[in-house]
PDB file of C-alpha atoms in Angstrom:
ATOM      1  CA  MET Q   1      18.250 -38.121  48.834  1.00 39.00           C
ATOM      2  CA  LYS Q   2      20.324 -40.510  50.272  1.00 36.00           C
ATOM      3  CA  THR Q   3      19.222 -44.258  51.367  1.00 31.00           C
ATOM      4  CA  TYR Q   4      20.607 -45.637  54.356  1.00 36.00           C
ATOM      5  CA  ILE Q   5      20.493 -49.442  54.670  1.00 35.00           C
ATOM      6  CA  PRO Q   6      20.685 -51.002  57.843  1.00 40.00           C
ATOM      7  CA  ALA Q   7      23.956 -52.617  58.904  1.00 39.00           C
ATOM      8  CA  ALA Q   8      22.144 -56.150  59.247  1.00 40.00           C
ATOM      9  CA  VAL Q   9      20.473 -56.081  55.972  1.00 36.00           C
ATOM     10  CA  LEU Q  10      23.834 -54.929  54.205  1.00 35.00           C
ATOM     11  CA  ALA Q  11      25.837 -57.845  55.774  1.00 39.00           C
ATOM     12  CA  LEU Q  12      22.817 -60.247  54.789  1.00 35.00           C
ATOM     13  CA  SER Q  13      23.037 -59.146  51.362  1.00 37.00           C
ATOM     14  CA  VAL Q  14      26.760 -59.280  51.027  1.00 35.00           C
ATOM     15  CA  ALA Q  15      26.841 -62.912  52.171  1.00 39.00           C
ATOM     16  CA  CYS Q  16      23.984 -63.694  49.555  1.00 36.00           C
ATOM     17  CA  ALA Q  17      25.978 -62.281  47.112  1.00 38.00           C
ATOM     18  CA  CYS Q  18      29.265 -63.907  47.887  1.00 39.00           C
ATOM     19  CA  THR Q  19      28.226 -67.130  49.309  1.00 37.00           C
ATOM     20  CA  PRO Q  20      27.123 -69.933  46.657  1.00 40.00           C
ATOM     21  CA  VAL Q  21      23.642 -71.302  47.877  1.00 43.00           C
ATOM     22  CA  HIS Q  22      23.660 -75.074  47.380  1.00 58.00           C
ATOM     23  CA  ALA Q  23      20.573 -77.083  47.034  1.00 50.00           C
ATOM     24  CA  THR Q  24      19.796 -79.420  50.281  1.00 84.00           C
ATOM     25  CA  VAL Q  25      16.397 -80.181  49.754  1.00 94.00           C
ATOM     26  CA  THR Q  26      14.296 -81.488  46.906  1.00 93.00           C
ATOM     27  CA  LEU Q  27      10.664 -81.616  47.330  1.00 95.00           C
ATOM     28  CA  ILE Q  28       8.250 -83.668  45.167  1.00 95.00           C
ATOM     29  CA  GLU Q  29       4.916 -83.082  45.490  1.00 96.00           C
ATOM     30  CA  HIS Q  30       2.482 -85.975  44.429  1.00 97.00           C
ATOM     31  CA  MET Q  31      -0.706 -84.015  42.875  1.00 96.00           C
ATOM     32  CA  PHE Q  32      -1.146 -85.634  39.595  1.00 94.00           C
ATOM     33  CA  GLU Q  33      -2.671 -88.908  38.738  1.00 95.00           C
ATOM     34  CA  PHE Q  34      -0.910 -90.327  35.964  1.00 91.00           C
ATOM     35  CA  SER Q  35      -2.457 -93.885  35.210  1.00 92.00           C
ATOM     36  CA  GLY Q  36      -5.913 -92.764  34.069  1.00 93.00           C
ATOM     37  CA  ALA Q  37      -7.137 -94.228  37.350  1.00 96.00           C
ATOM     38  CA  ALA Q  38      -9.047 -92.410  40.462  1.00 97.00           C
ATOM     39  CA  GLU Q  39      -7.540 -89.461  42.170  1.00 97.00           C
ATOM     40  CA  PRO Q  40      -7.469 -89.404  46.104  1.00 98.00           C
ATOM     41  CA  GLN Q  41     -10.424 -87.244  47.235  1.00 97.00           C
ATOM     42  CA  GLY Q  42      -8.672 -84.979  49.275  1.00 96.00           C
ATOM     43  CA  PRO Q  43      -7.055 -81.646  47.808  1.00 96.00           C
ATOM     44  CA  GLY Q  44      -3.330 -81.928  46.152  1.00 94.00           C
ATOM     45  CA  PRO Q  45      -0.666 -82.545  46.924  1.00 97.00           C
ATOM     46  CA  TRP Q  46      -1.736 -85.971  48.121  1.00 98.00           C
ATOM     47  CA  LEU Q  47       1.560 -87.028  49.212  1.00 98.00           C
ATOM     48  CA  THR Q  48       5.178 -85.516  49.355  1.00 98.00           C
ATOM     49  CA  THR Q  49       8.473 -86.779  48.935  1.00 98.00           C
ATOM     50  CA  THR Q  50      11.317 -84.739  50.778  1.00 98.00           C
ATOM     51  CA  ILE Q  51      14.828 -85.553  50.205  1.00 97.00           C
ATOM     52  CA  ASP Q  52      17.378 -83.605  52.553  1.00 97.00           C
ATOM     53  CA  ASP Q  53      21.037 -84.034  52.563  1.00 95.00           C
ATOM     54  CA  ARG Q  54      21.357 -81.263  55.547  1.00 92.00           C
ATOM     55  CA  GLY Q  55      24.601 -79.769  53.604  1.00 91.00           C
ATOM     56  CA  THR Q  56      26.502 -82.966  53.963  1.00 90.00           C
ATOM     57  CA  PRO Q  57      27.097 -85.365  51.318  1.00 92.00           C
ATOM     58  CA  GLY Q  58      27.066 -89.091  51.805  1.00 94.00           C
ATOM     59  CA  SER Q  59      23.488 -89.360  53.567  1.00 94.00           C
ATOM     60  CA  VAL Q  60      20.063 -88.039  53.055  1.00 97.00           C
ATOM     61  CA  ASN Q  61      17.046 -87.823  54.864  1.00 97.00           C
ATOM     62  CA  ILE Q  62      13.763 -89.047  53.099  1.00 98.00           C
ATOM     63  CA  THR Q  63      10.671 -88.123  54.465  1.00 98.00           C
ATOM     64  CA  LEU Q  64       7.315 -89.769  52.946  1.00 98.00           C
ATOM     65  CA  GLY Q  65       4.203 -87.772  53.866  1.00 98.00           C
ATOM     66  CA  ASN Q  66       0.644 -88.798  53.406  1.00 98.00           C
ATOM     67  CA  VAL Q  67      -0.082 -85.077  53.719  1.00 98.00           C
ATOM     68  CA  ASN Q  68      -3.909 -84.664  52.320  1.00 98.00           C
ATOM     69  CA  LEU Q  69      -4.889 -88.479  51.924  1.00 98.00           C
ATOM     70  CA  VAL Q  70      -8.404 -88.623  53.632  1.00 97.00           C
ATOM     71  CA  ALA Q  71     -10.771 -91.376  55.073  1.00 95.00           C
ATOM     72  CA  ASN Q  72      -9.625 -94.865  54.380  1.00 96.00           C
ATOM     73  CA  GLU Q  73      -7.041 -94.133  51.692  1.00 98.00           C
ATOM     74  CA  PHE Q  74      -3.432 -95.511  52.018  1.00 98.00           C
ATOM     75  CA  VAL Q  75      -0.300 -95.889  50.091  1.00 98.00           C
ATOM     76  CA  SER Q  76       0.537 -99.509  49.127  1.00 98.00           C
ATOM     77  CA  LYS Q  77       3.866 -98.736  46.936  1.00 98.00           C
ATOM     78  CA  TRP Q  78       6.279 -95.691  46.729  1.00 98.00           C
ATOM     79  CA  TYR Q  79       8.874 -95.301  44.092  1.00 98.00           C
ATOM     80  CA  LEU Q  80      11.975 -93.510  43.737  1.00 97.00           C
ATOM     81  CA  ASN Q  81      15.096 -93.186  41.770  1.00 95.00           C
ATOM     82  CA  VAL Q  82      18.677 -92.514  42.337  1.00 95.00           C
ATOM     83  CA  ALA Q  83      21.612 -91.324  39.999  1.00 94.00           C
ATOM     84  CA  ASP Q  84      23.061 -93.516  37.579  1.00 92.00           C
ATOM     85  CA  ARG Q  85      26.354 -93.296  39.425  1.00 91.00           C
ATOM     86  CA  PHE Q  86      24.998 -94.837  42.355  1.00 93.00           C
ATOM     87  CA  GLU Q  87      24.397 -98.685  42.805  1.00 93.00           C
ATOM     88  CA  PRO Q  88      20.806 -98.882  44.268  1.00 95.00           C
ATOM     89  CA  ASP Q  89      21.972-102.115  46.416  1.00 93.00           C
ATOM     90  CA  LEU Q  90      24.637-100.465  48.038  1.00 93.00           C
ATOM     91  CA  LEU Q  91      22.449 -98.191  49.450  1.00 96.00           C
ATOM     92  CA  ASP Q  92      21.594 -98.328  53.212  1.00 96.00           C
ATOM     93  CA  PHE Q  93      18.348 -97.625  54.455  1.00 97.00           C
ATOM     94  CA  THR Q  94      17.217 -96.970  58.174  1.00 97.00           C
ATOM     95  CA  ALA Q  95      13.820 -95.783  59.759  1.00 96.00           C
ATOM     96  CA  SER Q  96      14.806 -92.809  61.730  1.00 95.00           C
ATOM     97  CA  SER Q  97      10.982 -91.779  62.986  1.00 97.00           C
ATOM     98  CA  THR Q  98       7.341 -92.057  62.106  1.00 98.00           C
ATOM     99  CA  ILE Q  99       4.036 -90.452  62.597  1.00 97.00           C
ATOM    100  CA  GLY Q 100       1.436 -92.992  63.013  1.00 97.00           C
ATOM    101  CA  THR Q 101       0.802 -96.701  63.789  1.00 96.00           C
ATOM    102  CA  PHE Q 102       1.689 -98.485  60.345  1.00 98.00           C
ATOM    103  CA  VAL Q 103       3.842-101.476  59.626  1.00 98.00           C
ATOM    104  CA  LEU Q 104       7.254-100.253  58.219  1.00 98.00           C
ATOM    105  CA  PRO Q 105       7.582-101.059  54.598  1.00 98.00           C
ATOM    106  CA  SER Q 106       9.787-103.640  52.998  1.00 98.00           C
ATOM    107  CA  ILE Q 107      12.399-101.917  50.818  1.00 98.00           C
ATOM    108  CA  GLU Q 108      13.768-103.284  47.586  1.00 98.00           C
ATOM    109  CA  THR Q 109      16.495-102.133  45.162  1.00 97.00           C
ATOM    110  CA  GLU Q 110      17.297-102.882  41.651  1.00 96.00           C
ATOM    111  CA  THR Q 111      18.322-100.701  38.672  1.00 94.00           C
ATOM    112  CA  ASP Q 112      15.232-100.005  36.714  1.00 94.00           C
ATOM    113  CA  GLY Q 113      13.541-102.802  38.825  1.00 95.00           C
ATOM    114  CA  PHE Q 114      10.253-101.523  39.482  1.00 96.00           C
ATOM    115  CA  LYS Q 115       7.623-100.685  37.252  1.00 94.00           C
ATOM    116  CA  ALA Q 116       4.585 -97.860  37.856  1.00 93.00           C
ATOM    117  CA  ALA Q 117       1.261 -98.349  36.068  1.00 90.00           C
ATOM    118  CA  GLY Q 118       1.329 -95.898  33.480  1.00 80.00           C
ATOM    119  CA  SER Q 119       4.687 -94.764  33.466  1.00 84.00           C
ATOM    120  CA  GLY Q 120       8.409 -95.926  33.572  1.00 89.00           C
ATOM    121  CA  TYR Q 121      10.848 -97.988  35.560  1.00 93.00           C
ATOM    122  CA  PHE Q 122      12.037 -97.114  39.018  1.00 95.00           C
ATOM    123  CA  ASP Q 123      15.025 -98.128  41.304  1.00 96.00           C
ATOM    124  CA  ILE Q 124      13.801 -98.176  44.699  1.00 98.00           C
ATOM    125  CA  MET Q 125      10.534 -99.650  46.150  1.00 98.00           C
ATOM    126  CA  PHE Q 126       8.675 -99.232  49.446  1.00 98.00           C
ATOM    127  CA  ASP Q 127       6.391-101.968  49.729  1.00 98.00           C
ATOM    128  CA  PHE Q 128       3.747-101.318  52.411  1.00 98.00           C
ATOM    129  CA  ALA Q 129       1.136-103.371  53.951  1.00 98.00           C
ATOM    130  CA  THR Q 130      -2.217-103.694  52.066  1.00 97.00           C
ATOM    131  CA  GLY Q 131      -4.215-105.598  54.953  1.00 95.00           C
ATOM    132  CA  GLY Q 132      -4.504-105.661  58.546  1.00 94.00           C
ATOM    133  CA  GLY Q 133      -6.761-102.475  58.711  1.00 93.00           C
ATOM    134  CA  SER Q 134      -5.847 -99.066  59.608  1.00 92.00           C
ATOM    135  CA  GLY Q 135      -3.295-100.076  62.353  1.00 94.00           C
ATOM    136  CA  ALA Q 136      -1.036-101.444  59.574  1.00 98.00           C
ATOM    137  CA  ARG Q 137      -1.759 -99.521  56.419  1.00 98.00           C
ATOM    138  CA  PHE Q 138       0.442 -96.147  55.719  1.00 98.00           C
ATOM    139  CA  GLY Q 139      -2.616 -93.845  55.783  1.00 98.00           C
ATOM    140  CA  ALA Q 140      -4.130 -90.434  56.139  1.00 98.00           C
ATOM    141  CA  GLY Q 141      -2.017 -88.044  58.103  1.00 97.00           C
ATOM    142  CA  GLU Q 142       1.141 -90.465  58.545  1.00 98.00           C
ATOM    143  CA  SER Q 143       4.661 -90.197  57.810  1.00 98.00           C
ATOM    144  CA  LEU Q 144       7.861 -92.127  57.636  1.00 98.00           C
ATOM    145  CA  ILE Q 145      11.466 -90.385  57.816  1.00 98.00           C
ATOM    146  CA  LEU Q 146      14.480 -92.770  56.707  1.00 98.00           C
ATOM    147  CA  THR Q 147      18.039 -92.100  56.614  1.00 97.00           C
ATOM    148  CA  VAL Q 148      19.821 -93.201  53.413  1.00 97.00           C
ATOM    149  CA  HIS Q 149      23.505 -93.779  53.465  1.00 95.00           C
ATOM    150  CA  ASP Q 150      25.668 -94.243  50.530  1.00 90.00           C
ATOM    151  CA  ALA Q 151      27.912 -97.106  51.007  1.00 84.00           C
ATOM    152  CA  GLY Q 152      30.054 -96.529  48.129  1.00 78.00           C
ATOM    153  CA  ALA Q 153      31.591 -93.213  47.452  1.00 77.00           C
ATOM    154  CA  GLY Q 154      29.889 -91.118  50.204  1.00 86.00           C
ATOM    155  CA  THR Q 155      28.690 -88.340  47.907  1.00 93.00           C
ATOM    156  CA  LEU Q 156      25.244 -88.801  48.099  1.00 95.00           C
ATOM    157  CA  VAL Q 157      23.098 -85.584  48.011  1.00 95.00           C
ATOM    158  CA  ALA Q 158      19.477 -84.471  47.718  1.00 96.00           C
ATOM    159  CA  SER Q 159      19.820 -83.665  43.937  1.00 94.00           C
ATOM    160  CA  ASP Q 160      20.815 -87.405  43.393  1.00 95.00           C
ATOM    161  CA  PHE Q 161      16.932 -88.590  43.737  1.00 95.00           C
ATOM    162  CA  ASP Q 162      15.748 -85.927  41.369  1.00 92.00           C
ATOM    163  CA  VAL Q 163      15.980 -88.344  38.426  1.00 90.00           C
ATOM    164  CA  GLN Q 164      13.185 -89.059  36.067  1.00 90.00           C
ATOM    165  CA  CYS Q 165      12.046 -92.752  35.638  1.00 88.00           C
ATOM    166  CA  SER Q 166      13.451 -94.678  32.775  1.00 84.00           C
ATOM    167  CA  ALA Q 167      11.142 -95.152  30.014  1.00 78.00           C
ATOM    168  CA  VAL Q 168      12.398 -98.850  29.174  1.00 72.00           C
ATOM    169  CA  LYS Q 169      14.054-101.359  31.669  1.00 71.00           C
ATOM    170  CA  ALA Q 170      17.579-101.820  31.479  1.00 58.00           C
ATOM    171  CA  LYS Q 171      19.026-104.949  29.378  1.00 48.00           C
ATOM    172  CA  ALA Q 172      21.052-105.972  32.317  1.00 45.00           C
ATOM    173  CA  LYS Q 173      21.624-104.804  35.822  1.00 44.00           C
ATOM    174  CA  ASN Q 174      23.151-101.212  36.177  1.00 46.00           C
ATOM    175  CA  VAL Q 175      23.061-100.611  32.451  1.00 46.00           C
ATOM    176  CA  ARG Q 176      20.146 -98.020  31.332  1.00 48.00           C
ATOM    177  CA  ILE Q 177      19.067 -97.853  28.003  1.00 43.00           C
ATOM    178  CA  LYS Q 178      18.995 -94.334  26.551  1.00 45.00           C
ATOM    179  CA  GLU Q 179      15.372 -93.754  25.379  1.00 45.00           C
ATOM    180  CA  THR Q 180      14.702 -91.040  22.916  1.00 43.00           C
ATOM    181  CA  ALA Q 181      13.099 -87.616  24.549  1.00 39.00           C
ATOM    182  CA  GLN Q 182       9.816 -88.652  23.028  1.00 42.00           C
ATOM    183  CA  GLU Q 183       9.824 -91.828  24.467  1.00 46.00           C
ATOM    184  CA  ARG Q 184      10.627 -90.657  27.748  1.00 43.00           C
ATOM    185  CA  LEU Q 185       7.855 -88.056  27.601  1.00 41.00           C
ATOM    186  CA  ALA Q 186       5.318 -90.708  26.622  1.00 44.00           C
ATOM    187  CA  GLN Q 187       6.349 -92.618  29.680  1.00 46.00           C
ATOM    188  CA  GLY Q 188       5.573 -89.926  31.933  1.00 48.00           C
ATOM    189  CA  GLY Q 189       9.272 -89.090  33.097  1.00 76.00           C
ATOM    190  CA  PHE Q 190       8.286 -88.956  36.914  1.00 90.00           C
ATOM    191  CA  PRO Q 191      11.240 -88.835  39.637  1.00 93.00           C
ATOM    192  CA  ALA Q 192       8.872 -90.516  42.077  1.00 96.00           C
ATOM    193  CA  ALA Q 193       5.641 -92.462  42.267  1.00 96.00           C
ATOM    194  CA  ALA Q 194       3.139 -93.762  44.440  1.00 98.00           C
ATOM    195  CA  HIS Q 195       0.145 -96.011  44.517  1.00 98.00           C
ATOM    196  CA  VAL Q 196      -2.582 -94.867  46.718  1.00 98.00           C
ATOM    197  CA  GLN Q 197      -5.249 -97.276  47.294  1.00 98.00           C
ATOM    198  CA  GLY Q 198      -8.712 -97.069  49.356  1.00 98.00           C
ATOM    199  CA  ILE Q 199     -10.042 -94.176  47.406  1.00 98.00           C
ATOM    200  CA  GLY Q 200     -14.012 -93.686  47.156  1.00 96.00           C
ATOM    201  CA  ILE Q 201     -16.778 -94.329  49.395  1.00 92.00           C
ATOM    202  CA  ASP Q 202     -16.565 -98.033  49.323  1.00 92.00           C
ATOM    203  CA  GLY Q 203     -12.449 -97.952  49.022  1.00 94.00           C
ATOM    204  CA  ALA Q 204     -12.528 -99.994  46.092  1.00 95.00           C
ATOM    205  CA  MET Q 205     -10.518 -97.536  43.748  1.00 98.00           C
ATOM    206  CA  SER Q 206      -6.932 -96.869  43.418  1.00 98.00           C
ATOM    207  CA  GLY Q 207      -4.718 -94.327  41.508  1.00 97.00           C
ATOM    208  CA  TRP Q 208      -0.894 -93.813  40.993  1.00 97.00           C
ATOM    209  CA  VAL Q 209       0.336 -90.373  41.481  1.00 96.00           C
ATOM    210  CA  SER Q 210       3.414 -87.894  41.038  1.00 95.00           C
ATOM    211  CA  THR Q 211       4.426 -84.669  39.508  1.00 90.00           C
ATOM    212  CA  PRO Q 212       5.742 -84.431  36.250  1.00 70.00           C
ATOM    213  CA  GLU Q 213       8.278 -81.696  37.577  1.00 57.00           C
ATOM    214  CA  PRO Q 214       9.758 -81.542  41.146  1.00 44.00           C
ATOM    215  CA  ALA Q 215      10.370 -78.653  42.929  1.00 46.00           C
ATOM    216  CA  PRO Q 216      14.047 -78.074  43.990  1.00 45.00           C
ATOM    217  CA  LEU Q 217      14.361 -75.758  46.976  1.00 44.00           C
ATOM    218  CA  GLY Q 218      17.936 -74.881  46.384  1.00 42.00           C
ATOM    219  CA  LEU Q 219      17.265 -71.221  45.536  1.00 35.00           C
ATOM    220  CA  LEU Q 220      15.784 -70.273  48.563  1.00 36.00           C
ATOM    221  CA  GLY Q 221      14.003 -66.928  49.368  1.00 37.00           C
ATOM    222  CA  LEU Q 222      15.107 -64.478  52.106  1.00 33.00           C
ATOM    223  CA  GLY Q 223      12.979 -66.263  54.563  1.00 35.00           C
ATOM    224  CA  SER Q 224      14.096 -69.714  54.056  1.00 35.00           C
ATOM    225  CA  LEU Q 225      17.699 -68.658  54.076  1.00 32.00           C
ATOM    226  CA  LEU Q 226      17.521 -67.188  57.302  1.00 30.00           C
ATOM    227  CA  LEU Q 227      15.917 -70.321  58.334  1.00 33.00           C
ATOM    228  CA  MET Q 228      18.943 -72.279  57.056  1.00 33.00           C
ATOM    229  CA  VAL Q 229      21.489 -70.093  58.847  1.00 30.00           C
ATOM    230  CA  ARG Q 230      19.495 -70.470  62.005  1.00 32.00           C
ATOM    231  CA  ARG Q 231      19.246 -74.398  61.725  1.00 35.00           C
ATOM    232  CA  ARG Q 232      23.240 -74.644  61.117  1.00 33.00           C
TER     233      ARG Q 232
END
C-alpha cells in the first residue's frame, strides 16, 4: 500500500530536517518555595520569567509576570543572572510595556551582588515598591516587559540568562569562585528568584520562589514551529 504525503507536510518536514532550530526563548516558571517560608496561595507557577531574543543577538525582551498570585500578594524583589562573559553593569534596561498600575522597579547590577534567602548570589536585582498600597506594588495579574541591550559585544541571547546563581559571593567584582557541585546543589542553583510578600489572610507571610530547572523553548513542537514561522 502506498502512502501519499501532502506536499505542504512534506515541505515542512524537509524544512525541519534541514534547518537548525535555535533556542530563542527561555521560560522560568516559579513554582517552588525554596527558603522554607510560606508559599503563595494560588496554583503554581505563581510567577514566570520569560526571556526572548527574537532570533537576533544583541538584545532580549524580559517579561516578569505575576501569573498566579492572588489577593494582596506582591513581588518585592526579582533576581536574575547573566552569563559570566557579560559585565552586568554594561546591560541597558528599558521598560517596554506594563500591565497594571505598579511603580516601575529600580534596577541594580553587580556580579554576584544580590543574595536570595536560602539560595545563592545573583547579578541583577529588580527592586519593586513594598509600600503605597496596590497602586504602587507589583501585584497579582500584573506584568512588566523590559528590553535589555548588551552595550559590549552585542551578542546577548536568551540562553545567556539560563545561568544558575553562584553559591558563594565573588571575592572581587567580575570574578566568580568556582564552587563544587555539592555546594551549588546545597545552595539551590536557581537561574532566577523572586520574593513574594503579602501571603496569607493577614498578608503577614512571605516566601522566595523559583524553579530548580528552567524550561528552554528551543526544541519546539510542530505547532510552536508554525507559530515562529508566522511571527517571523
